[in-house]
Short mmCIF file of C-alpha atoms in Angstrom, two decimals:
data_model
loop_
_atom_site.label_atom_id
_atom_site.label_comp_id
_atom_site.label_asym_id
_atom_site.label_seq_id
_atom_site.Cartn_x
_atom_site.Cartn_y
_atom_site.Cartn_z
CA MET A 12 0.00 0.00 0.00
CA LYS A 13 1.20 3.48 -0.82
CA LYS A 14 2.40 5.53 2.14
CA PRO A 15 0.42 8.79 2.45
CA PHE A 16 2.18 12.13 2.24
CA ILE A 17 2.64 13.20 5.84
CA THR A 18 1.48 16.65 6.92
CA ARG A 19 4.75 17.35 8.74
CA GLN A 20 6.73 16.76 5.53
CA TYR A 21 4.29 18.94 3.62
CA LEU A 22 4.65 21.83 6.07
CA GLN A 23 8.44 21.53 6.01
CA ALA A 24 8.36 21.64 2.19
CA ILE A 25 6.20 24.79 2.37
CA ARG A 26 8.72 26.39 4.76
CA LEU A 27 11.51 25.53 2.32
CA LEU A 28 9.52 27.19 -0.48
CA GLY A 29 9.18 30.29 1.69
CA MET A 30 12.92 30.36 2.24
CA ILE A 31 13.48 30.10 -1.51
CA PHE A 32 11.24 33.14 -2.05
CA ILE A 33 13.15 35.12 0.59
CA ILE A 34 16.48 34.12 -1.01
CA LEU A 35 15.05 35.29 -4.34
CA PHE A 36 14.25 38.65 -2.72
CA ILE A 37 17.75 38.92 -1.24
CA LEU A 38 19.33 38.12 -4.61
CA ASN A 39 17.11 40.75 -6.20
CA VAL A 40 18.37 43.37 -3.73
CA ARG A 41 21.89 42.66 -4.96
CA PHE A 42 21.33 42.12 -8.69
CA GLN A 43 18.03 43.99 -9.44
CA PHE A 44 16.48 41.46 -11.85
CA LEU A 45 12.84 41.66 -10.66
CA ASN A 46 10.42 44.55 -11.00
CA ASP A 47 9.06 46.21 -7.84
CA TYR A 48 5.85 44.16 -7.79
CA LEU A 49 7.62 40.78 -8.01
CA SER A 50 10.23 41.86 -5.49
CA GLY A 51 7.60 42.83 -2.94
CA PHE A 52 5.54 39.74 -3.72
CA SER A 53 8.49 37.40 -3.19
CA LEU A 54 9.27 38.93 0.21
CA GLY A 55 5.66 39.06 1.40
CA PHE A 56 4.80 35.60 0.13
CA GLY A 57 7.97 34.07 1.57
CA VAL A 58 7.48 35.57 5.03
CA THR A 59 3.77 34.69 5.08
CA ILE A 60 4.15 31.02 4.21
CA ILE A 61 7.11 30.59 6.55
CA LEU A 62 5.08 32.05 9.43
CA LEU A 63 1.93 30.05 8.65
CA SER A 64 3.72 26.74 8.15
CA THR A 65 5.79 27.23 11.32
CA ILE A 66 2.70 28.04 13.39
CA LEU A 67 0.85 25.00 12.02
CA LEU A 68 3.88 22.75 12.39
CA PHE A 69 4.15 23.47 16.11
CA SER A 70 0.39 23.44 16.79
CA LYS A 71 -0.33 20.17 18.59
CA SER A 72 -4.09 20.28 17.99
CA TYR A 73 -3.67 20.89 14.24
CA MET A 74 -1.11 18.10 13.88
CA LYS A 75 -3.34 15.69 15.83
CA GLU A 76 -6.32 16.57 13.62
CA GLN A 77 -4.25 16.08 10.46
CA LYS A 78 -2.90 12.72 11.66
CA ILE A 79 -6.47 11.50 12.12
CA ALA A 80 -7.46 12.85 8.69
CA GLU A 81 -4.47 11.14 7.02
CA ASN A 82 -5.46 7.71 8.33
CA ASP A 83 -9.26 7.94 8.04
CA GLU A 84 -10.33 5.83 5.06
CA ARG A 85 -13.61 7.67 4.67
CA LEU A 86 -11.88 11.06 4.41
CA ILE A 87 -9.33 9.62 1.97
CA MET A 88 -12.14 8.30 -0.23
CA ILE A 89 -13.95 11.65 -0.11
CA ARG A 90 -10.74 13.53 -0.95
CA ASN A 91 -10.12 11.21 -3.90
CA LYS A 92 -13.68 11.70 -5.17
CA VAL A 93 -13.35 15.49 -4.89
CA VAL A 94 -10.08 15.51 -6.79
CA SER A 95 -11.55 13.22 -9.44
CA GLN A 96 -14.65 15.36 -9.98
CA THR A 97 -12.66 18.59 -9.94
CA TYR A 98 -10.37 17.26 -12.63
CA PHE A 99 -13.38 16.13 -14.67
CA VAL A 100 -14.89 19.63 -14.54
CA HIS A 101 -11.49 21.21 -15.35
CA TYR A 102 -11.09 18.87 -18.31
CA TRP A 103 -14.39 19.88 -19.92
CA ILE A 104 -14.02 23.60 -19.18
CA GLN A 105 -10.62 23.53 -20.84
CA PHE A 106 -12.12 21.75 -23.85
CA LEU A 107 -14.84 24.42 -24.14
CA LEU A 108 -12.27 27.22 -23.85
CA ILE A 109 -10.24 25.71 -26.68
CA VAL A 110 -13.32 25.67 -28.89
CA ILE A 111 -14.33 29.23 -27.92
CA PHE A 112 -10.82 30.68 -28.39
CA GLY A 113 -10.57 28.85 -31.68
CA PHE A 114 -13.25 31.17 -33.12
CA PHE A 115 -11.21 34.31 -32.42
CA GLU A 116 -8.34 34.93 -34.81
CA GLU A 117 -6.27 37.04 -32.40
CA THR A 118 -6.13 34.28 -29.81
CA ASN A 119 -4.80 31.51 -32.05
CA LEU A 120 -1.68 31.10 -29.96
CA ILE A 121 -3.71 30.79 -26.75
CA SER A 122 -5.93 28.19 -28.38
CA ILE A 123 -2.95 26.20 -29.63
CA ILE A 124 -1.25 26.28 -26.22
CA MET A 125 -4.44 25.19 -24.46
CA ALA A 126 -4.96 22.42 -27.02
CA GLY A 127 -1.40 21.23 -26.38
CA ILE A 128 -2.01 21.16 -22.63
CA PHE A 129 -5.28 19.34 -23.23
CA VAL A 130 -3.56 16.68 -25.34
CA PHE A 131 -0.79 16.31 -22.75
CA GLU A 132 -3.33 15.89 -19.92
CA SER A 133 -5.24 13.35 -22.00
CA LEU A 134 -2.10 11.31 -22.63
CA VAL A 135 -1.11 11.42 -18.96
CA MET A 136 -4.62 10.41 -17.91
CA LEU A 137 -4.62 7.53 -20.43
CA GLY A 138 -1.19 6.39 -19.28
CA LEU A 139 -2.17 6.45 -15.60
CA ASP A 140 -5.42 4.66 -16.39
CA ILE A 141 -3.56 1.83 -18.14
CA TYR A 142 -0.93 1.66 -15.38
CA TYR A 143 -3.43 1.46 -12.50
CA LYS A 144 -5.68 -1.03 -14.30
CA ARG A 145 -2.70 -3.36 -14.73
CA LYS A 146 -1.43 -2.78 -11.19
CA TYR A 147 -4.77 -3.34 -9.41
#
């Protein structure tokens, strides 16, 4: 059985991402390669996610609640159903957007890019479907 992704590891990865954004801000102070908006965003976003992930990481009640949620089969099934239905809706909305953008001549590039993403997602979905049907 596949081991679930543990909340503690997730929060540590989020803290690492925050540190990367702060390092990006520090590098920008030295080399000036970002505009003002991106510079401020990288600092604010980095500090915010470091603070939030640290608070949640050391909150005993939150970690206890997440440990229960990680092992509860009913919640895992519900989460899987939600992800599945969300992807289904995303898939058809993207298909409709490709068709709609295809009618406008100025947005040909957008339509082609979206069609490429759509084909890529379809191939990945087909590949995973074949893999999991053979595995289980």
